[in-house]
Amino acid sequence: MDLNSIYSQLIMEHNRSGHNKKHLPNPDITEKGHNPSCGDDITLELKLNGDTIEDAAFTGVGCAISQASTSMMIDLIKGNTIEEALKLVEIFLGMIKKEVTNEEELEKLEDAIVLQNISNMPARVKCAVLAWHTLKEALSDV
Amino acid sequence: MDLNSIYSQLIMEHNRSGHNKKHLPNPDITEKGHNPSCGDDITLELKLNGDTIEDAAFTGVGCAISQASTSMMIDLIKGNTIEEALKLVEIFLGMIKKEVTNEEELEKLEDAIVLQNISNMPARVKCAVLAWHTLKEALSDV
Amino acid sequence: MTRINPEIIKKDFPIFNQDIHGRKLVYLDNGATTQKPLQVIEAMAGYNKIAHGNPHRGAHKLSVEATKAYNSSKETVRKFINAKSTEEIIFTRNTTESLNLIAYSYGREFINEGDEILLAISEHHSNILPWQRLAKERKAILKYMYLNAEGRIPLDEIKNKISEKTKLVSVGHMSNVLGTIHPVEEIIHHAHRVGAVVVVDGAQSAPHMKVDVQEMDADFFVFSGHKMLGPMGIGVLYGKKEILEKMSPFLLGGDMIEYVYEQEATFAPLPYRLEAGTQNVEGAVGIKAAMEYLEKIGLDKIEEHEKELTQYALDRMLSLPYIDIIGPKDLEMRGGLISFTIDGIHPHDIATILDSYGVAIRAGHHCTQPLMRFLDLHATSRISFYLYNTKDDVDQFIEGVKNVRKWFGYGS
Amino acid sequence: MTRINPEIIKKDFPIFNQDIHGRKLVYLDNGATTQKPLQVIEAMAGYNKIAHGNPHRGAHKLSVEATKAYNSSKETVRKFINAKSTEEIIFTRNTTESLNLIAYSYGREFINEGDEILLAISEHHSNILPWQRLAKERKAILKYMYLNAEGRIPLDEIKNKISEKTKLVSVGHMSNVLGTIHPVEEIIHHAHRVGAVVVVDGAQSAPHMKVDVQEMDADFFVFSGHKMLGPMGIGVLYGKKEILEKMSPFLLGGDMIEYVYEQEATFAPLPYRLEAGTQNVEGAVGIKAAMEYLEKIGLDKIEEHEKELTQYALDRMLSLPYIDIIGPKDLEMRGGLISFTIDGIHPHDIATILDSYGVAIRAGHHCTQPLMRFLDLHATSRISFYLYNTKDDVDQFIEGVKNVRKWFGYGS
Ligand SMILES: Cc1ncc(COP(=O)(O)O)c(C=O)c1O
Ligand SMILES: Cc1ncc(COP(=O)(O)O)c(C=O)c1O
């Protein structure tokens, strides 16, 4: 496992994650996500415009992986429709489970593709998927 | 372990045990003894004359060891007082636990001394002591 | 089908490298516990030498390796009995704990006053006592199916005893005294028609024949590692997912929770919810190695081999007039264990004297006192085979039996 | 007192013969589970190679040997904690099962409506959940003793919380998060004055210091084999004989009965009554070998060694301003484990990155969510020592921590 390369990118992302870590003024959707075994705990806020995700942000505590994953997800989905965002969630979760391997599909995940080999750190998989499950939950309520 | 020598003597005793295996006409004491883990099950009958054990006999099912041990015990205690019989029980149980090792004491057990090394067959110790515990129980009620 | 060669298999089992009282070991007590091949012993030692850690949630390599080992064992068990998913596989300590778990976590919730729990009279104590306690607690009724003279449960008995009131049937797949293989498919079929749940005690079957829990349609299926070349201290509880999901936890503690507050807690999903505290990873590694060993040889071949030995032993034993076989005298629906009595000699004496000839058998009530009472016996002697037994073992056993008779002064 | 030499001890542990991610293994997760010396691995393999049988009642040599091995292990455990008799030693699967057994077999019988059960807020989930369930079932009240800023239970808290209503106190001897050794003698003294029974969770203490259950006067004392160089899948429940004798059985099944009838059963005497089904003889052999190994080295020396390492580690850690120690900062009444946090870096990231340097530590809530909530923390990182750890291990850990900081872009 090239831990160094995955992890150092994630930490970079994490350290930059500040720009997405905040409250939105008037979120349309607020969804909490928990990871009981780690104690990770995030709150996702979404601002919709029709069925487009106009803005998104998060608050909460968690490790570099969950924070970076959340932040990358937010960068990715901003400006997408709900349908597109849900599709991206499926690609991401598929990538983690090694079910989606098609390069072209994976490239749609942009930076988040760095998490492709997180299954080499099985204890950390849950950290990587927390935000994505939370988003799915949030959007399935719409 | 010289199984052959202990066991063949026990089996001889067992095969001869018929003379003690019967009902007494009017027993003063009838005591049942069980060994749940083997399914052994004996009934001891005692005829007293004052505090002397005038006659004794047994019925029931069990392995050669328990039957032989019972029969040897009966031969031994017949004609003894209750006190003497209880003393013999203590010597016997002491011998089995290797707490009584004094030759002179042990010789009081007569034939039953053959059971001295039964602890080399740990699964069978309970068979050897069943009758003696039953006798103790019977006499402690008097 | 090529036969298995038990002489070659025996070489994998270090236990046979020793003499017992100066004679070669003839091990015929496989119904009680089985011996381990080097492959199992070394798998466990290997785990302890290079990969041991506390699984789950540990971020370091040893913990990750231990988690992998544990999960991969679950997958092996799943395949071994063809369960749908590893969520349906719960590791316990042994068959006994598996049965207690069901009685506690399923029984206390779903058995109510007046409901009937049905067993066969041939059950092992481990498959009787938990239901006795449950019946008492829930004011339910405990009933038994009785056997015919051949030691089988007649179809009529099944039909008569299963009624609308029956809520749970728990039955041994193969009797550890009679060797009978009970018609679990029939029982399950009739039980399901009235909506009852069926527990199959596979302690004596899973080690010796191919089990497919989906085909059998058992709701629960339980067995022990130590009776199938695996280690002691690990057993299996299979349950259908939809049923396990309805059950409350059994043991409570670390690793089976989600959130814990001072006064209450929420529980993790299956299978973790039913596994509390640090799990026996070494045991899981051992049972996996055991199943792999069995599958490499082939359960069909093992069954075939045992049938052959059983036929051979039955033939030899039936030719001795002083031996009584307790259980079916033919091969139909029976496994590789034979209970017997010898005229005039107590089973414990038989076992002790055979031991002096290096022949290990079991004698007693075999944890089936109600069956013994039903058969009007105090005890039996029992031989039970496995893949490493040979015809020569049977011959030595028969020689031994003849000697036992001589010791007691009988002509042979 | 001559010191122990961990470098020599390490040679007994095969796990240290490997590289982790190209570096030597620094194993600092002993609070979760410990590694095994060759002596333990070989004792178990040896048992499986020459003496394995199903113990109890078996008349053949292998069964007799297995029974001897099992009983002799009980005697070793008895001596190890100085119990009065082996009847007071029950083998379980782990600490978790031991605690569940007490809650079930003692609790359900002797805890009644309105009674109080008292724990410390620092308990492991395994010492919380069984009491939550019991309290709910019996309508009893579950109370907690809280800790002061140093992570200790103040004497006043003990006196205030123990009242005439208190019927059972269950307390961890040593906290698996704070390292605090709780004043169990004080607690027992006060609890006994009001007639309450005290359970001591020794999972973290028995492996690391001499325990004398008679001197301590604990009513129950429980621990796990796998945290003291022994195998997984075996744990110990000590109970005072007069208390165990009043308890009803927990698991029901083979080997713990006297007579079984269709509708009821009578039970065997102690300790068998509390041990159902085929016991884990290999596990018993393993825990015996582990205790013998520990005693040969000497628990007093092990404790001394861990104290030295802890002092050394505390000194080094306290010198780094970005590390916060969670728990006592001096050696008084504390054992060899240290929880900490690092400014700006999540415990899980610390553990993962340290792993890449070969340093195995644990991070998370350590199965103590109520304590975490009490401390207002989500998680901590934890290092925990044992006899094979060295100052060099501490140095590597500290180097690792500095690197973790660098990875996150902090100056060191
Ligand atoms: C204090 C304490 N109690 C109980 C346990 C539970 O031990 P086990 O998982 O072996 O049952 C642990 C270990 O995790 C512990 O540290
Ligand atoms: C049919 C049957 N059920 C249950 C058991 C109990 O198995 P264990 O002692 O491994 O729990 C046995 C083995 O003795 C058995 O033969």
CSV table of C-alpha atoms in Angstrom, one decimal, chain D residues 80-295:
chain,number,residue,atom,x,y,z
D,80,PHE,CA,-2.5,-17.0,40.1
D,81,ILE,CA,-5.2,-15.0,41.8
D,82,ASN,CA,-5.0,-16.9,45.1
D,83,ALA,CA,-8.6,-18.2,45.2
D,84,LYS,CA,-9.4,-20.6,48.0
D,85,SER,CA,-10.4,-23.5,45.8
D,86,THR,CA,-10.7,-24.5,42.1
D,87,GLU,CA,-14.5,-24.7,42.6
D,88,GLU,CA,-14.3,-20.9,42.6
D,89,ILE,CA,-12.8,-20.8,39.1
D,90,ILE,CA,-15.1,-20.9,36.2
D,91,PHE,CA,-13.8,-20.8,32.6
D,92,THR,CA,-15.7,-18.5,30.3
D,93,ARG,CA,-15.0,-17.2,26.8
D,94,ASN,CA,-13.8,-13.8,27.9
D,95,THR,CA,-14.3,-11.0,30.4
D,96,THR,CA,-17.5,-10.0,28.6
D,97,GLU,CA,-19.1,-13.4,29.1
D,98,SER,CA,-18.0,-13.5,32.7
D,99,LEU,CA,-19.8,-10.3,33.4
D,100,ASN,CA,-22.9,-11.4,31.5
D,101,LEU,CA,-22.9,-14.6,33.5
D,102,ILE,CA,-22.9,-12.7,36.8
D,103,ALA,CA,-25.6,-10.3,35.6
D,104,TYR,CA,-27.7,-13.3,34.5
D,105,SER,CA,-27.1,-15.9,37.2
D,106,TYR,CA,-26.6,-13.7,40.2
D,107,GLY,CA,-28.3,-10.5,39.1
D,108,ARG,CA,-31.7,-11.9,38.0
D,109,GLU,CA,-31.9,-13.8,41.3
D,110,PHE,CA,-30.7,-11.2,43.8
D,111,ILE,CA,-31.4,-7.8,42.4
D,112,ASN,CA,-34.9,-6.5,43.0
D,113,GLU,CA,-37.1,-3.5,42.3
D,114,GLY,CA,-35.6,-0.3,43.6
D,115,ASP,CA,-32.2,-1.9,44.4
D,116,GLU,CA,-29.2,0.1,43.2
D,117,ILE,CA,-26.4,-1.1,41.0
D,118,LEU,CA,-23.3,1.1,41.0
D,119,LEU,CA,-20.6,1.4,38.4
D,120,ALA,CA,-17.9,3.9,37.7
D,121,ILE,CA,-18.3,6.2,34.7
D,122,SER,CA,-15.1,4.8,33.3
D,123,GLU,CA,-16.4,1.3,32.8
D,124,HIS,CA,-15.8,-0.6,29.6
D,125,HIS,CA,-19.1,-1.3,27.7
D,126,SER,CA,-18.9,-4.9,28.7
D,127,ASN,CA,-19.2,-3.8,32.3
D,128,ILE,CA,-22.1,-1.4,31.5
D,129,LEU,CA,-24.5,-3.1,29.2
D,130,PRO,CA,-25.2,-6.3,31.2
D,131,TRP,CA,-26.2,-4.1,34.1
D,132,GLN,CA,-28.4,-1.8,32.0
D,133,ARG,CA,-30.3,-4.9,30.9
D,134,LEU,CA,-30.5,-6.3,34.4
D,135,ALA,CA,-31.6,-2.9,35.8
D,136,LYS,CA,-34.4,-2.7,33.2
D,137,GLU,CA,-35.5,-6.3,33.8
D,138,ARG,CA,-35.5,-6.0,37.6
D,139,LYS,CA,-36.6,-2.4,37.8
D,140,ALA,CA,-33.4,-1.6,39.6
D,141,ILE,CA,-31.5,1.7,39.5
D,142,LEU,CA,-28.2,2.0,37.7
D,143,LYS,CA,-25.9,4.7,39.2
D,144,TYR,CA,-22.4,5.9,38.4
D,145,MET,CA,-19.5,7.1,40.4
D,146,TYR,CA,-17.9,10.1,38.6
D,147,LEU,CA,-14.2,10.9,38.4
D,148,ASN,CA,-12.3,14.0,39.5
D,149,ALA,CA,-10.1,16.0,37.1
D,150,GLU,CA,-7.2,13.6,37.6
D,151,GLY,CA,-9.3,10.6,36.5
D,152,ARG,CA,-9.7,9.1,39.9
D,153,ILE,CA,-12.8,8.2,41.9
D,154,PRO,CA,-12.8,10.4,45.0
D,155,LEU,CA,-13.3,8.8,48.3
D,156,ASP,CA,-16.3,11.0,48.9
D,157,GLU,CA,-17.9,9.8,45.7
D,158,ILE,CA,-17.6,6.2,46.9
D,159,LYS,CA,-19.1,7.1,50.3
D,160,ASN,CA,-21.9,9.1,48.8
D,161,LYS,CA,-22.9,6.7,46.1
D,162,ILE,CA,-22.9,3.5,48.2
D,163,SER,CA,-26.0,3.4,50.3
D,164,GLU,CA,-28.3,0.9,52.0
D,165,LYS,CA,-30.0,0.6,48.6
D,166,THR,CA,-26.8,-0.5,46.9
D,167,LYS,CA,-26.9,-4.2,46.2
D,168,LEU,CA,-24.1,-4.6,43.6
D,169,VAL,CA,-21.1,-2.6,42.7
D,170,SER,CA,-19.2,-3.5,39.5
D,171,VAL,CA,-16.0,-1.6,38.9
D,172,GLY,CA,-13.0,-1.8,36.6
D,173,HIS,CA,-9.8,-2.4,38.6
D,174,MET,CA,-7.7,-0.5,36.1
D,175,SER,CA,-9.3,1.8,33.5
D,176,ASN,CA,-8.5,0.8,30.0
D,177,VAL,CA,-8.5,4.5,28.9
D,178,LEU,CA,-7.1,6.5,31.8
D,179,GLY,CA,-4.7,3.9,33.2
D,180,THR,CA,-6.1,4.8,36.7
D,181,ILE,CA,-6.0,1.9,39.2
D,182,HIS,CA,-9.3,2.4,41.1
D,183,PRO,CA,-9.3,1.9,44.9
D,184,VAL,CA,-11.2,-1.4,44.8
D,185,GLU,CA,-10.3,-2.3,48.4
D,186,GLU,CA,-11.9,1.0,49.6
D,187,ILE,CA,-15.0,0.3,47.4
D,188,ILE,CA,-15.3,-3.3,48.6
D,189,HIS,CA,-14.9,-2.2,52.2
D,190,HIS,CA,-17.7,0.3,51.9
D,191,ALA,CA,-19.9,-1.9,49.8
D,192,HIS,CA,-19.6,-4.8,52.2
D,193,ARG,CA,-20.6,-2.6,55.1
D,194,VAL,CA,-24.0,-2.2,53.4
D,195,GLY,CA,-24.1,-5.9,52.3
D,196,ALA,CA,-23.5,-5.2,48.6
D,197,VAL,CA,-21.7,-7.6,46.4
D,198,VAL,CA,-18.7,-6.4,44.5
D,199,VAL,CA,-17.6,-7.4,41.0
D,200,VAL,CA,-14.1,-6.4,40.0
D,201,ASP,CA,-13.4,-6.2,36.2
D,202,GLY,CA,-9.7,-7.3,36.2
D,203,ALA,CA,-9.3,-7.4,32.4
D,204,GLN,CA,-6.6,-4.7,32.6
D,205,SER,CA,-5.2,-5.5,36.0
D,206,ALA,CA,-4.7,-9.2,36.3
D,207,PRO,CA,-2.2,-9.3,33.4
D,208,HIS,CA,-0.1,-6.6,34.9
D,209,MET,CA,0.1,-6.9,38.7
D,210,LYS,CA,-0.2,-9.4,41.4
D,211,VAL,CA,-3.9,-9.9,42.3
D,212,ASP,CA,-5.0,-11.7,45.5
D,213,VAL,CA,-8.7,-12.1,45.5
D,214,GLN,CA,-8.9,-13.1,49.1
D,215,GLU,CA,-6.9,-10.2,50.3
D,216,MET,CA,-8.9,-7.9,48.1
D,217,ASP,CA,-12.1,-9.6,49.3
D,218,ALA,CA,-13.8,-9.2,45.9
D,219,ASP,CA,-16.9,-11.3,45.5
D,220,PHE,CA,-16.3,-11.7,41.8
D,221,PHE,CA,-13.2,-11.1,39.8
D,222,VAL,CA,-13.1,-11.5,36.0
D,223,PHE,CA,-10.5,-11.3,33.3
D,224,SER,CA,-9.5,-12.5,29.8
D,225,GLY,CA,-6.7,-14.8,28.7
D,226,HIS,CA,-5.9,-12.9,25.5
D,227,LYS,CA,-4.8,-9.8,27.4
D,228,MET,CA,-2.2,-11.8,29.4
D,229,LEU,CA,-0.2,-13.6,26.7
D,230,GLY,CA,-2.9,-16.3,26.6
D,231,PRO,CA,-5.2,-17.4,23.8
D,232,MET,CA,-8.4,-15.8,22.7
D,233,GLY,CA,-11.6,-17.7,23.5
D,234,ILE,CA,-10.9,-18.2,27.2
D,235,GLY,CA,-11.7,-16.0,30.2
D,236,VAL,CA,-12.0,-16.4,33.9
D,237,LEU,CA,-14.8,-15.9,36.4
D,238,TYR,CA,-13.7,-16.1,40.0
D,239,GLY,CA,-16.5,-16.0,42.5
D,240,LYS,CA,-16.6,-16.7,46.2
D,241,LYS,CA,-17.9,-20.2,46.7
D,242,GLU,CA,-20.8,-19.3,48.9
D,243,ILE,CA,-22.0,-16.9,46.3
D,244,LEU,CA,-21.5,-19.1,43.3
D,245,GLU,CA,-23.4,-21.8,45.1
D,246,LYS,CA,-26.5,-19.7,45.3
D,247,MET,CA,-26.5,-18.9,41.6
D,248,SER,CA,-28.6,-20.6,39.0
D,249,PRO,CA,-26.8,-21.9,35.9
D,250,PHE,CA,-26.2,-19.7,32.9
D,251,LEU,CA,-25.7,-21.8,29.8
D,252,LEU,CA,-27.4,-25.1,30.0
D,253,GLY,CA,-26.3,-28.3,28.3
D,254,GLY,CA,-23.9,-31.2,28.5
D,255,ASP,CA,-21.6,-31.7,31.4
D,256,MET,CA,-23.3,-29.4,33.9
D,257,ILE,CA,-26.2,-31.7,34.8
D,258,GLU,CA,-26.9,-34.5,37.3
D,259,TYR,CA,-30.2,-36.0,36.1
D,260,VAL,CA,-32.1,-34.9,33.1
D,261,TYR,CA,-35.8,-35.8,32.7
D,262,GLU,CA,-38.1,-34.8,29.9
D,263,GLN,CA,-39.5,-31.9,31.7
D,264,GLU,CA,-36.8,-31.0,34.3
D,265,ALA,CA,-33.2,-31.5,35.3
D,266,THR,CA,-30.9,-31.3,38.3
D,267,PHE,CA,-27.5,-29.7,38.1
D,268,ALA,CA,-24.0,-30.8,38.9
D,269,PRO,CA,-22.0,-29.2,41.7
D,270,LEU,CA,-19.6,-26.3,41.3
D,271,PRO,CA,-17.7,-25.5,39.1
D,272,TYR,CA,-19.3,-27.8,36.5
D,273,ARG,CA,-22.8,-26.3,37.1
D,274,LEU,CA,-21.6,-23.0,35.5
D,275,GLU,CA,-19.7,-24.6,32.6
D,276,ALA,CA,-22.0,-26.0,29.8
D,277,GLY,CA,-21.0,-28.0,26.8
D,278,THR,CA,-17.6,-29.1,25.7
D,279,GLN,CA,-15.1,-26.8,27.3
D,280,ASN,CA,-12.1,-25.1,25.7
D,281,VAL,CA,-9.3,-27.4,26.9
D,282,GLU,CA,-6.8,-25.9,24.5
D,283,GLY,CA,-7.7,-22.5,25.8
D,284,ALA,CA,-7.2,-23.7,29.3
D,285,VAL,CA,-3.8,-25.2,28.4
D,286,GLY,CA,-2.9,-21.8,26.8
D,287,ILE,CA,-3.9,-19.7,29.7
D,288,LYS,CA,-2.0,-22.0,32.1
D,289,ALA,CA,1.2,-21.7,30.0
D,290,ALA,CA,0.7,-17.9,29.9
D,291,MET,CA,0.4,-17.6,33.6
D,292,GLU,CA,3.4,-19.9,34.1
D,293,TYR,CA,5.4,-17.6,31.8
D,294,LEU,CA,4.3,-14.5,33.7
D,295,GLU,CA,5.0,-16.0,37.0
